[in-house]
mmCIF file of C-alpha atoms in Angstrom:
data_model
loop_
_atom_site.group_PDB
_atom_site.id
_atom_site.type_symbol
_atom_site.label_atom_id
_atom_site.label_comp_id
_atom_site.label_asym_id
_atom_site.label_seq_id
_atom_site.Cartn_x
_atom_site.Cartn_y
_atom_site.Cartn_z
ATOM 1 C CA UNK A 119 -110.250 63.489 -42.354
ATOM 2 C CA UNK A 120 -108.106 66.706 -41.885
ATOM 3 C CA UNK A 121 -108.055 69.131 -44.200
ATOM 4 C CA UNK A 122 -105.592 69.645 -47.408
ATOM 5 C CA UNK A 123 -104.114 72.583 -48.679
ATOM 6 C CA UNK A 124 -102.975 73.098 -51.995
ATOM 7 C CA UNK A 125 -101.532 76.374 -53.123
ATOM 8 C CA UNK A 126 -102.487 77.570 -57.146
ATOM 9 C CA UNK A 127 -101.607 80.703 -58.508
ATOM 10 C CA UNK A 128 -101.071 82.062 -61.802
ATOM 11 C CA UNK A 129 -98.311 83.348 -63.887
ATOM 12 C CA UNK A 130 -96.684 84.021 -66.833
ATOM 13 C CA UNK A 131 -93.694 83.597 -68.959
ATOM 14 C CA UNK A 132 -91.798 86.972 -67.729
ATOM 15 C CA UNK A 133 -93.094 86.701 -64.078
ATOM 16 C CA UNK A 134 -92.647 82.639 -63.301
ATOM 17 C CA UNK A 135 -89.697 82.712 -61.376
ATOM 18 C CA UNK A 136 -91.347 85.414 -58.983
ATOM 19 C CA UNK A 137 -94.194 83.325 -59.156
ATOM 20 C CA UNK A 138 -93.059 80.126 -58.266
ATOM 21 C CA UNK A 139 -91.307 81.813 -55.343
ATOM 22 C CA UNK A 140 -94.607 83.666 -54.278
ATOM 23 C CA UNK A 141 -96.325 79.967 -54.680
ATOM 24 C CA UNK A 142 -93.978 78.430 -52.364
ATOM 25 C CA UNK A 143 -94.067 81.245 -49.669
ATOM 26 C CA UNK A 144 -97.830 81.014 -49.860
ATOM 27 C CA UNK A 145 -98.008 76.996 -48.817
ATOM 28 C CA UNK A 146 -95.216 77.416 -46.643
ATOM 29 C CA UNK A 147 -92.495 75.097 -47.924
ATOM 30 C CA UNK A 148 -89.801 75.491 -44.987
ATOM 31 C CA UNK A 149 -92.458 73.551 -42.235
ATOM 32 C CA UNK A 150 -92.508 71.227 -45.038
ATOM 33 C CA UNK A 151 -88.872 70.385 -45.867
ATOM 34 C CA UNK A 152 -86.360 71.090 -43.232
ATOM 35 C CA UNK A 153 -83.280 72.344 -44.594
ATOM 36 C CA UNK A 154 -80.933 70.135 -42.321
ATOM 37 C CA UNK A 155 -81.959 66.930 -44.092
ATOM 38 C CA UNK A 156 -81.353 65.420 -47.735
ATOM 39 C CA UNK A 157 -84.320 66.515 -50.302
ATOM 40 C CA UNK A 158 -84.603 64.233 -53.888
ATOM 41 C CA UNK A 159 -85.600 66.239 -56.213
ATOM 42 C CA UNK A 160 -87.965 63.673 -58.561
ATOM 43 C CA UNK A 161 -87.588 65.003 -62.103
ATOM 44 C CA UNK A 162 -90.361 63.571 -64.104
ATOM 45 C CA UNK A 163 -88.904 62.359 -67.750
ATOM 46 C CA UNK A 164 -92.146 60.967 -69.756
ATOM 47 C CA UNK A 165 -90.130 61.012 -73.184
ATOM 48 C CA UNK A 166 -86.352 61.277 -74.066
ATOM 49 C CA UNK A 167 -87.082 64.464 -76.112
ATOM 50 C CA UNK A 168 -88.570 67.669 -75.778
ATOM 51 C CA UNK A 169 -92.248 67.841 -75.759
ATOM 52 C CA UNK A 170 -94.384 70.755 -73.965
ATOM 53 C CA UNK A 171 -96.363 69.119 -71.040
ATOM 54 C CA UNK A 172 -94.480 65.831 -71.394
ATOM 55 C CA UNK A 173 -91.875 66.302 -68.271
ATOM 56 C CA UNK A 174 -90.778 68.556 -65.842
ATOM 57 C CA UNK A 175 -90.273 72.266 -67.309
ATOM 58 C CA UNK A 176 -86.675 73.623 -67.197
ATOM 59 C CA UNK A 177 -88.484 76.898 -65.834
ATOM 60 C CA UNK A 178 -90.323 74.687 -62.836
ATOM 61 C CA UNK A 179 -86.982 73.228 -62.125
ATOM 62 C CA UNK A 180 -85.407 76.490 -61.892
ATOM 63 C CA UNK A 181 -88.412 77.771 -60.133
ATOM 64 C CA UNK A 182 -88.177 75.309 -57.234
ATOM 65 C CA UNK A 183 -84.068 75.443 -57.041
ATOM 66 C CA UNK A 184 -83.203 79.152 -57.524
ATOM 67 C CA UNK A 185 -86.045 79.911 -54.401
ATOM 68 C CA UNK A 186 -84.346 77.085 -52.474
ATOM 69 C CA UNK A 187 -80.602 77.926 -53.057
ATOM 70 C CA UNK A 188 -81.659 81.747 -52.775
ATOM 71 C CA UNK A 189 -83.136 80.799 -49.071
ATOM 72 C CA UNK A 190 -80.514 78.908 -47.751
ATOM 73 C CA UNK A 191 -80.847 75.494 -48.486
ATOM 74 C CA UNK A 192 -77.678 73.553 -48.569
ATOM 75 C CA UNK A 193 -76.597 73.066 -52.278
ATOM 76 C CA UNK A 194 -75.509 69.160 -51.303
ATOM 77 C CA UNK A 195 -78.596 68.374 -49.686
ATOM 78 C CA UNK A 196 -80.294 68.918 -52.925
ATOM 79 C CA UNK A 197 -80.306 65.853 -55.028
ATOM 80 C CA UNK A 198 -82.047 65.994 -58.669
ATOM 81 C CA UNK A 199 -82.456 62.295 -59.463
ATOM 82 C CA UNK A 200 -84.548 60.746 -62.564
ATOM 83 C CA UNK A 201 -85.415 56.644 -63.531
ATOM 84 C CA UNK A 202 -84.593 54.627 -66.730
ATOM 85 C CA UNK A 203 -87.541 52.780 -68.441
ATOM 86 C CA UNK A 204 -87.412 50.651 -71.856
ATOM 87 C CA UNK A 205 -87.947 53.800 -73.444
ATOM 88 C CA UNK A 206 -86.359 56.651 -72.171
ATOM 89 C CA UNK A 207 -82.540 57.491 -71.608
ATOM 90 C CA UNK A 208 -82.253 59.936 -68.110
ATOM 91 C CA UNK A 209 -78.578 61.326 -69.215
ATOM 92 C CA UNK A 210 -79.757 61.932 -72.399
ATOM 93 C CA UNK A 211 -83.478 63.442 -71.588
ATOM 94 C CA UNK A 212 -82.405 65.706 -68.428
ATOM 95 C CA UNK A 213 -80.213 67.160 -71.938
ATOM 96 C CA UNK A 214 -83.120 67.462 -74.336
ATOM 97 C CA UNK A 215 -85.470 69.086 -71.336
ATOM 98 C CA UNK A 216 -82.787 71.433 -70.599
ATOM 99 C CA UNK A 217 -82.704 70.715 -67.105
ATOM 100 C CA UNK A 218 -78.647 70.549 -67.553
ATOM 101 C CA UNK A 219 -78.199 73.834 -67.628
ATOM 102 C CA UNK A 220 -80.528 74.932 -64.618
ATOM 103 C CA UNK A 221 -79.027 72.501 -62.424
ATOM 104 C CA UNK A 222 -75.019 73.667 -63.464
ATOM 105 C CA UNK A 223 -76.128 77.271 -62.905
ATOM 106 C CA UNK A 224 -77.227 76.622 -59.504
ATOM 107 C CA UNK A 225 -74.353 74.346 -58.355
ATOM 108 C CA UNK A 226 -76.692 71.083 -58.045
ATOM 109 C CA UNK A 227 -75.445 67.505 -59.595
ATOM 110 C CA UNK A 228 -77.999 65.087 -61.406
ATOM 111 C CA UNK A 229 -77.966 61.363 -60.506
ATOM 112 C CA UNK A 230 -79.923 58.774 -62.510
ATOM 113 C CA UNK A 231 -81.782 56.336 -61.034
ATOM 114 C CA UNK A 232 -79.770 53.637 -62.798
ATOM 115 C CA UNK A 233 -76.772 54.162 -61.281
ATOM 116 C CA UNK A 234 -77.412 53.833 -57.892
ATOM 117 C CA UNK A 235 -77.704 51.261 -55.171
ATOM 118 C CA UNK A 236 -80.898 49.688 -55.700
ATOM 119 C CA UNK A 237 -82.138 47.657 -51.870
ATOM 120 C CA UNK A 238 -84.783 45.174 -51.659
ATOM 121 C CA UNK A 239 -86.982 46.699 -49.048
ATOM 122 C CA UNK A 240 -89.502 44.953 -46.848
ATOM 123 C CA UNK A 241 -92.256 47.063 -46.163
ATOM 124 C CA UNK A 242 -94.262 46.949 -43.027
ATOM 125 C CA UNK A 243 -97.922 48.148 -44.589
ATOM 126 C CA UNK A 244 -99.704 45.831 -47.132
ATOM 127 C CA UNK A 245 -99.392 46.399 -50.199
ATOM 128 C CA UNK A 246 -102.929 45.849 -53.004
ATOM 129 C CA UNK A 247 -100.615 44.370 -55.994
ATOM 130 C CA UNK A 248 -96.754 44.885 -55.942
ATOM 131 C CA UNK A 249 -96.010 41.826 -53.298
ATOM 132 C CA UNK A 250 -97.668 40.010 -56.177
ATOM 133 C CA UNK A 251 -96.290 41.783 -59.128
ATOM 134 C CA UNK A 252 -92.949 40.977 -56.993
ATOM 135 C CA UNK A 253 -92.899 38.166 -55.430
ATOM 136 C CA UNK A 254 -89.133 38.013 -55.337
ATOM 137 C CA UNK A 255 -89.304 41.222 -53.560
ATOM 138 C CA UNK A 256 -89.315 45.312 -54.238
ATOM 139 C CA UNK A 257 -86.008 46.908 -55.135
ATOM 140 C CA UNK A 258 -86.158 50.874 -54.613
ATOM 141 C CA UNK A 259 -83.090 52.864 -54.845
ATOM 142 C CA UNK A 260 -81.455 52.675 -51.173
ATOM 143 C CA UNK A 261 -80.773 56.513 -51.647
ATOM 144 C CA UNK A 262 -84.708 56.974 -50.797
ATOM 145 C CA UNK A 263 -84.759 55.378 -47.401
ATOM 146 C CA UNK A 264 -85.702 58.124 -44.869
ATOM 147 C CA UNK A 265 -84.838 61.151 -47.302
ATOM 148 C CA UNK A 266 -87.059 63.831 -47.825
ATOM 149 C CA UNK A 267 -88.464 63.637 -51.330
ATOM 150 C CA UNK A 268 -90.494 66.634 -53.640
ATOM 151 C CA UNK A 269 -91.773 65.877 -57.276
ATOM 152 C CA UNK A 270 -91.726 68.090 -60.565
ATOM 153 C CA UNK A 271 -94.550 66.338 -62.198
ATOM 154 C CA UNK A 272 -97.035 68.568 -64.920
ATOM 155 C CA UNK A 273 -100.577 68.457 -65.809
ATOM 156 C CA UNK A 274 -101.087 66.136 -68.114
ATOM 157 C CA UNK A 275 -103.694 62.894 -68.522
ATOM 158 C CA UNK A 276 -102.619 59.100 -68.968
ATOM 159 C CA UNK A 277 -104.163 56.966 -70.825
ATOM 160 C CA UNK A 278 -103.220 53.974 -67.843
ATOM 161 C CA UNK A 279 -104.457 55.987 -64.697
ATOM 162 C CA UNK A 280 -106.672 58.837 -66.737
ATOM 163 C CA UNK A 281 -104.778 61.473 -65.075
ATOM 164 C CA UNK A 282 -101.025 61.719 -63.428
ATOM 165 C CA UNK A 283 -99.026 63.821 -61.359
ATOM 166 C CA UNK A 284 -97.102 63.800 -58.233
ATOM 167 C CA UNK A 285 -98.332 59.890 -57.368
ATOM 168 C CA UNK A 286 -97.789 58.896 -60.113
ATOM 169 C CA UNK A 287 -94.579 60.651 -60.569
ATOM 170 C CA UNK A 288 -92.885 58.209 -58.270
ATOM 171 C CA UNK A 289 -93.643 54.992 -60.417
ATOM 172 C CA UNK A 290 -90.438 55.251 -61.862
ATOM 173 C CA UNK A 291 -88.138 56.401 -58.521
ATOM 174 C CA UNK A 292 -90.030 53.106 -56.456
ATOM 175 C CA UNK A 293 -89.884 50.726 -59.416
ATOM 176 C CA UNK A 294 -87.050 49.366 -61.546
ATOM 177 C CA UNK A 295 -87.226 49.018 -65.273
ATOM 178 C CA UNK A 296 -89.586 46.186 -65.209
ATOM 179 C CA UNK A 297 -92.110 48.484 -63.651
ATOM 180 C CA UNK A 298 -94.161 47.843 -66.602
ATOM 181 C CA UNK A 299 -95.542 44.845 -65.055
ATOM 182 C CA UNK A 300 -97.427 47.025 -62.524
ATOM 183 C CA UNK A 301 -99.584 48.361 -65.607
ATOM 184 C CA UNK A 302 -102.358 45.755 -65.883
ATOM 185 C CA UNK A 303 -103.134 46.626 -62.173
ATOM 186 C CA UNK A 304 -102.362 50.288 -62.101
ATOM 187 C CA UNK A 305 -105.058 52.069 -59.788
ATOM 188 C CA UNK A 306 -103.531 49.783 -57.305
ATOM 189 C CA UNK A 307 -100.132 50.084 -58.176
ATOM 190 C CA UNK A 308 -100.604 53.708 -57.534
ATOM 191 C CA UNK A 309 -102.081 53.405 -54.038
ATOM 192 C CA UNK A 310 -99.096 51.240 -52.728
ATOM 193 C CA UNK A 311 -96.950 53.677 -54.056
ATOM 194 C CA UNK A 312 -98.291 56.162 -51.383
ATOM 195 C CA UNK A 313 -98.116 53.496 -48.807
ATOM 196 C CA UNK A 314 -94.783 53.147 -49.820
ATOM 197 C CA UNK A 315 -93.563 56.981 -49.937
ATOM 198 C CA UNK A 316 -95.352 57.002 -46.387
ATOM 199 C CA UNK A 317 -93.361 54.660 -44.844
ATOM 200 C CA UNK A 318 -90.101 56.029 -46.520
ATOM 201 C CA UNK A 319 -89.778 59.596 -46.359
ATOM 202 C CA UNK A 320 -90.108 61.953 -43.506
ATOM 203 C CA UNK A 321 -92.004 64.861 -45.552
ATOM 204 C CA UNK A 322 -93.671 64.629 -48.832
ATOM 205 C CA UNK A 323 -94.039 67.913 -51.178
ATOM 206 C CA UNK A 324 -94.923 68.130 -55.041
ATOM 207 C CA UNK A 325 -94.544 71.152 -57.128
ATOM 208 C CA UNK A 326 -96.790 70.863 -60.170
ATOM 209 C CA UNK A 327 -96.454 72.708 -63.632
ATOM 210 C CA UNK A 328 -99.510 73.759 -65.611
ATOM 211 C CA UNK A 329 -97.947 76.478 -67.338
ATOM 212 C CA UNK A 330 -98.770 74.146 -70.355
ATOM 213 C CA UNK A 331 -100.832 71.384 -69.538
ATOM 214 C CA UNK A 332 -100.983 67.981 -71.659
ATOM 215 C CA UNK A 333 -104.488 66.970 -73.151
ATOM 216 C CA UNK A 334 -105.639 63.420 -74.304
ATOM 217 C CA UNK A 335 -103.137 60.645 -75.272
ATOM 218 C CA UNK A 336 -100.762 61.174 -72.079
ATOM 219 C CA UNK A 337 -98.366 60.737 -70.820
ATOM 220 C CA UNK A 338 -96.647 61.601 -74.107
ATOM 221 C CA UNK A 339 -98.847 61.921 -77.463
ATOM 222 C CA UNK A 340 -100.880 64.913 -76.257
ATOM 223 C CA UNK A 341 -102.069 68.340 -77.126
ATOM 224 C CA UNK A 342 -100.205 70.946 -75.101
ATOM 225 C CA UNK A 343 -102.498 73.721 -73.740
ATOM 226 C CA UNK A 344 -100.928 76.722 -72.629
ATOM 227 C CA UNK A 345 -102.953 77.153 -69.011
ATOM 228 C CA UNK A 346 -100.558 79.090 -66.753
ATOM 229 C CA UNK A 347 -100.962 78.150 -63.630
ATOM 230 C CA UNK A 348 -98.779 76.357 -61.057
ATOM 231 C CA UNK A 349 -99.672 74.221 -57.454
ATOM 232 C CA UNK A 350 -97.832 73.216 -54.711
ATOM 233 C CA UNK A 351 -99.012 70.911 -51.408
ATOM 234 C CA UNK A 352 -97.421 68.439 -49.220
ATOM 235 C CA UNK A 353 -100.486 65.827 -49.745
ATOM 236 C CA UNK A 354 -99.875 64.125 -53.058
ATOM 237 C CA UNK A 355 -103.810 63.401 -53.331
ATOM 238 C CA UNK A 356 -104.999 66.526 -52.784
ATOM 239 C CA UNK A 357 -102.828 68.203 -55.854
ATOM 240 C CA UNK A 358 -103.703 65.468 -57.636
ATOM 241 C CA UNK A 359 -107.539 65.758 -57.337
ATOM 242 C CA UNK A 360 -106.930 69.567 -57.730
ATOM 243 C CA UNK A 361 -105.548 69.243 -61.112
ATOM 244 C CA UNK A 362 -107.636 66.119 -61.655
ATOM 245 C CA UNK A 363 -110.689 68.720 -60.884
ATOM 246 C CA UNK A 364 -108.827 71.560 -63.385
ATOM 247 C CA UNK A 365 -108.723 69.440 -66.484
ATOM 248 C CA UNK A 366 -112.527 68.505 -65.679
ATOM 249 C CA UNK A 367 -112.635 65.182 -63.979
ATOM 250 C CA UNK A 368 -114.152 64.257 -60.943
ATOM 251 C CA UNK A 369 -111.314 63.313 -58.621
ATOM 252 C CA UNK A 370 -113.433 60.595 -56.586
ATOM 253 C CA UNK A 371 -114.403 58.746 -59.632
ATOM 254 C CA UNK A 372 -110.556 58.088 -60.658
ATOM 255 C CA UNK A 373 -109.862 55.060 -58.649
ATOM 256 C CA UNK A 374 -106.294 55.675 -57.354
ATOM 257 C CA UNK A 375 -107.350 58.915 -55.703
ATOM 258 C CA UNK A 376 -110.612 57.445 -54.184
ATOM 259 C CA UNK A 377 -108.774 54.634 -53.042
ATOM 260 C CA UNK A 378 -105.945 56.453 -51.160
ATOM 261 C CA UNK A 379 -108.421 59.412 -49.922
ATOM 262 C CA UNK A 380 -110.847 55.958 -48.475
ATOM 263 C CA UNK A 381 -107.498 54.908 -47.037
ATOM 264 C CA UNK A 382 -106.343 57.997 -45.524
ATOM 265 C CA UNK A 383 -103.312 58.568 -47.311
ATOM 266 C CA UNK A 384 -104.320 61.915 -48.441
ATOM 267 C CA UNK A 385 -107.715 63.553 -49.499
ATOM 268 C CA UNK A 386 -109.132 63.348 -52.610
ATOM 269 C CA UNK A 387 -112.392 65.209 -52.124
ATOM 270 C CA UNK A 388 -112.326 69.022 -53.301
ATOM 271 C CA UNK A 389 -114.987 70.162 -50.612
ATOM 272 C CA UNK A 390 -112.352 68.927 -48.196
ATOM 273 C CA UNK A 391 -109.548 70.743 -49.706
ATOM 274 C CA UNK A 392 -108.225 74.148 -48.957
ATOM 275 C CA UNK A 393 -107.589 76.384 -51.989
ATOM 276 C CA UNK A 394 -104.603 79.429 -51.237
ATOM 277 C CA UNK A 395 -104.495 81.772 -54.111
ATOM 278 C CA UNK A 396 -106.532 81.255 -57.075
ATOM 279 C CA UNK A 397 -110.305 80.717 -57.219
ATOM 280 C CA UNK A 398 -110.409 77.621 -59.240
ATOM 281 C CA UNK A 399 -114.069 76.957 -58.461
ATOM 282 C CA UNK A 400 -115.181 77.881 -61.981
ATOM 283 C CA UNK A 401 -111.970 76.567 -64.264
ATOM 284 C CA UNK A 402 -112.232 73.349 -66.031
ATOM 285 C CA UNK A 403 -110.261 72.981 -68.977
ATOM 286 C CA UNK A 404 -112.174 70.198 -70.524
ATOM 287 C CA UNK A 405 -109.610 67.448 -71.105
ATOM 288 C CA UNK A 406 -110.474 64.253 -73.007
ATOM 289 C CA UNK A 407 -108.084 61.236 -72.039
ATOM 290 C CA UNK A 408 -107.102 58.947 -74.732
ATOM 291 C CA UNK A 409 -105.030 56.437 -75.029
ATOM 292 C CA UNK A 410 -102.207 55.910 -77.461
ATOM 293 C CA UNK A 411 -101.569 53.478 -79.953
ATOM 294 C CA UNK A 412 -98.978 51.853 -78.100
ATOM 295 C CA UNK A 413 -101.224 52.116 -74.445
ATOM 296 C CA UNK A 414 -104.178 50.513 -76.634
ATOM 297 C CA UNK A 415 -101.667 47.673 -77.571
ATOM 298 C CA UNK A 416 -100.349 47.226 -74.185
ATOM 299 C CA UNK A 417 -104.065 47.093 -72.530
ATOM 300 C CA UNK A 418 -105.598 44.714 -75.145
ATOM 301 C CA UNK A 419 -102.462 42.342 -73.917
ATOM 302 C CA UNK A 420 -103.017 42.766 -70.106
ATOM 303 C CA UNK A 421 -106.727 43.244 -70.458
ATOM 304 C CA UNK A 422 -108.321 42.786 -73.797
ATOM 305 C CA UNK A 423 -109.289 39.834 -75.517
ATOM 306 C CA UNK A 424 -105.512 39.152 -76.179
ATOM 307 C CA UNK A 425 -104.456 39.021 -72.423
ATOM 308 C CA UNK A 426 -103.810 34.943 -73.590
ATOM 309 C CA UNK A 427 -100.806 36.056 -75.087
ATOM 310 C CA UNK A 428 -99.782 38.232 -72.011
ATOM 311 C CA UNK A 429 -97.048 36.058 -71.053
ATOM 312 C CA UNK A 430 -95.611 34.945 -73.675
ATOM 313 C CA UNK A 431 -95.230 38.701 -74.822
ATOM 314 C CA UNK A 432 -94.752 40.460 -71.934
ATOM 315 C CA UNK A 433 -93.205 38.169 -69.520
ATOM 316 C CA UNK A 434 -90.869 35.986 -71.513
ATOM 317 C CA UNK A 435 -87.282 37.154 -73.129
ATOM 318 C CA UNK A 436 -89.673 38.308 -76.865
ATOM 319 C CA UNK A 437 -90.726 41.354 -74.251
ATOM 320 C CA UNK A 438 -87.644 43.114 -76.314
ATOM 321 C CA UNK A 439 -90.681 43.710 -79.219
ATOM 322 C CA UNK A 440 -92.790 46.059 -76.963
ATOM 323 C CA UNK A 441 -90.045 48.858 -76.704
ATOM 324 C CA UNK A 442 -88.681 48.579 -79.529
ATOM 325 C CA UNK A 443 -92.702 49.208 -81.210
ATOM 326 C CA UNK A 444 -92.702 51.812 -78.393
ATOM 327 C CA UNK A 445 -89.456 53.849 -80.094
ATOM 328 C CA UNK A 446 -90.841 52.776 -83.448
ATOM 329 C CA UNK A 447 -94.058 54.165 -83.036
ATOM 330 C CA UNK A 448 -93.329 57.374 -80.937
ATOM 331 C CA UNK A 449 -89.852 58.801 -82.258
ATOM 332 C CA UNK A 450 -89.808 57.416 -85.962
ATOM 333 C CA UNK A 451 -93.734 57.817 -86.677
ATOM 334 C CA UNK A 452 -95.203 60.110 -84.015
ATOM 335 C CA UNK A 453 -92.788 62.413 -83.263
ATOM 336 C CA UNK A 454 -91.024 63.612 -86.473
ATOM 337 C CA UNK A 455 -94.869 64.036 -87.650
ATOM 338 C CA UNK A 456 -97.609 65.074 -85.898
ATOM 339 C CA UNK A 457 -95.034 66.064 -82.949
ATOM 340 C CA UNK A 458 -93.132 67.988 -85.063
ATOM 341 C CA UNK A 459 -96.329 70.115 -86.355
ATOM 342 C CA UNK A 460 -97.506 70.431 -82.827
ATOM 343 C CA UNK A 461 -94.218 71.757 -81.602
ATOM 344 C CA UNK A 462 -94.148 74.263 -84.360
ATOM 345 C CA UNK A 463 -96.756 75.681 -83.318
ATOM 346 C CA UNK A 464 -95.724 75.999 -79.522
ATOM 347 C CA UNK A 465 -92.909 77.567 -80.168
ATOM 348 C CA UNK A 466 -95.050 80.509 -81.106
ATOM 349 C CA UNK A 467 -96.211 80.913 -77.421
ATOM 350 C CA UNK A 468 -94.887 82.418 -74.520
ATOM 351 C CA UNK A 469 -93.915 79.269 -73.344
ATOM 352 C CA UNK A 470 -92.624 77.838 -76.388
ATOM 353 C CA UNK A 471 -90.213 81.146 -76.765
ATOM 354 C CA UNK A 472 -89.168 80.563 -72.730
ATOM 355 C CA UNK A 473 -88.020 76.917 -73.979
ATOM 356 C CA UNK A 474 -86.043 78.308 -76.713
ATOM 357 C CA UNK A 475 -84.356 80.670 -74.191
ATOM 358 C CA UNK A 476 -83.656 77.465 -72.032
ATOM 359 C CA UNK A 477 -82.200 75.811 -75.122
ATOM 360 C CA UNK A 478 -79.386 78.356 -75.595
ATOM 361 C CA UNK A 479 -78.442 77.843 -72.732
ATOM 362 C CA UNK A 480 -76.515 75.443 -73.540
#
C-alpha cells in the first residue's frame, strides 16, 4: 500500500491563521482540490451549543476559508453545509459555534443539510451494513454527487467508534436523521462510509483541529485539553490513525481504521504514514474514552442485555423518548452543570479568550 501523508504542525492562539495557512501550503492543498470545481465544506456540529472540542472551531473555519478566498478560490464554489440529527438544530448551532460570522466576513453562504434535495443513490461497491440498515435504499443529499468534499472535524474520542474525525465526520452529510440506526453496527457503518465518499467525490481532504482536543465521554461530554496542534491530509484514514495515535491509541486495534486500511481505502498503519512538520513520534496525550450516560443507554438497547426491547424502543413511533432523554440529559442536566464549570474554566485559556473574540463578532 502507498504511502500517506499527513501534515501536523503547531500553533497558537495569536499565530493560527498563519498557521493554518503554513499547514495547508505544507500538504499541498491546490493538487488536492482544484479550484474549477464545487468544494462542500463539512462543518462538524456534535452539540447545538458551544462546547470546546465538541465541533468545528470558528478559528479552523476561518483558517481553511480566509487561505482559500485569499488564493483564489471562487467564493461560489465554496459551499459550507452541516446535517440535522434528533438532537441538534444546524441554523441554530452554526450560531452558537460562531461560524456565522466567519462565513459573512468572507462572502460564503451556509446550507443545512435539511434543506436540500436528498437522492436515493445506488451504489456500485458493497456495502458491510447500510444495504441492511436500509433496505428501502440510501438517501444522501444529491448536492454530494461528484463534488469535491473537505471536513472540519476536531480531536476528540466517541464513546460509539472510540475515536472520530474526518470518517466519521461524514455520518451525518451520507445519512439522514434516522442515521441512528447505523449505531449498533458502527465500525462498519464507518467503513461504507469511505466506500461511499470514494465512489462520490473526485478528491477527498480533511482539515483537523486539535487546538483543544476532547477527552473521554465524546463526542460531546468531554474534557477539553488545550493541545495546539492542527493536521491536514487527503486520506481520511491516515489523519485519523494520526490523531488516533496522538491521543494514545493504537490505530490498528480500532476496527473502522483496520478495516478500511485491510481494504485499501486509506492507511491506517503509522509506520506507513508520512509525517510533514511536527515530530509526533514521542506525543501521546493519554486519552481515556468513555461513554456517556445516554451512549451507555443506547448500547445496552442495541447490544446489552436489553437489546429485546430494541425495537420496540428504537424502531417503533415511542423512538420520540430517546431524544427527548438525549436533550434532557445533556442541555438541562449536563450542560448547565458540569458543562458550565468546565467552560468556566476554558475561557481562561488562550483558546477560550479566541472564542470570546469570535463571539463578539456578532
Amino acid at each position: 500500500m502507498a504511502n500517506a501523508r499527513v501534515a501536523v504542525i503547531k500553533t497558537n492562539s495569536k499565530d493560527y491563521l498563519k498557521d493554518y495557512r503554513r499547514l495547508l501550503e505544507l500538504i499541498d492543498y491546490r493538487s488536492i482540490l482544484d479550484f474549477n470545481q464545487d468544494t462542500i465544506i463539512k462543518l462538524n456540529l456534535s452539540w447545538t451549543k458551544y462546547f470546546p472540542a465538541c465541533s468545528s472551531q470558528p478559528w479552523q473555519l476561518e483558517g481553511v476559508v480566509k487561505t482559500f478566498t485569499e488564493d483564489g478560490y471562487p467564493r461560489d464554489k465554496l459551499l459550507p453545509v452541516e446535517n440535522k440529527t434528533v438532537v441538534t438544530n444546524p441554523i441554530q448551532g452554526a450560531k452558537n459555534n460562531c461560524w456565522m460570522p466567519v462565513l459573512n466576513q468572507y462572502g460564503l453562504g451556509f446550507t443545512p443539510l435539511p434543506e436540500v434535495e436528498w437522492t436515493v443513490y445506488n451504489f456500485k461497491e458493497k456495502l458491510l451494513k447500510l444495504n441492511h440498515i436500509f433496505p428501502e435504499g440510501i438517501q444522501i443529499p444529491k448536492m454530494y454527487i461528484g463534488k469535491q468534499i473537505l471536513h472540519l472535524p476536531t480531536i476528540k474520542t466517541h464513546g460509539h467508534s472510540i475515536t472520530t474525525g474526518a470518517i466519521k465526520n461524514s455520518f451525518g452529510g451520507l445519512l439522514k436523521e434516522v442515521r441512528h440506526y447505523a449505531h449498533k453496527y458502527m465500525h462498519e457503518v464507518l467503513v461504507d462510509l469511505m466506500l461511499m465518499q470514494k465512489e462520490l467525490h473526485p478528491s477527498i481532504f480533511a482539515v483537523m483541529d486539535g487546538t483543544v482536543a476532547g477527552d473521554g465521554a465524546g463526542p460531546r461530554t468531554m474534557i477539553p485539553r488545550s493541545k495546539n496542534l492542527i493536521l491536514a491530509s487527503a486520506d481520511s484514514v491516515a489523519i485519523d490513525a494520526i490523531a488516533a495515535k496522538l491521543m494514545g491509541f493504537d490505530p490498528m486495534e480500532i476496527p473502522y481504521l483496520r478495516m478500511c486500511h485491510e481494504r485499501g481505502l486509506g492507511v491506517a498503519d503509522i509506520k506507513d504514514i508520512e509525517i510533514l512538520g511536527e515530530d509526533i513520534a514521542e506525543i501521546n496525550f493519554n486519552f481515556k474514552m468513555k461513554k456517556s450516560f445516554v451512549i451507555w443507554g443506547d448500547q445496552l438497547l442495541r447490544k446489552g442485555p436489553l437489546r429485546f426491547l430494541e425495537k420496540i424502543a428504537l424502531h417503533s413511533p415511542l423512538v420520540a423518548w430517546a431524544p427527548m432523554a438525549s436533550n434532557i440529559y445533556h442541555d438541562w442536566f449536563w450542560y448547565p452543570t458540569v458543562g458550565k464549570s468546565i467552560i468556566r474554566k476554558f475561557s481562561k485559556t488562550e483558546w477560550g479568550k479566541l472564542f470570546k473574540e469570535y463571539k463578539a463578532r456578532k
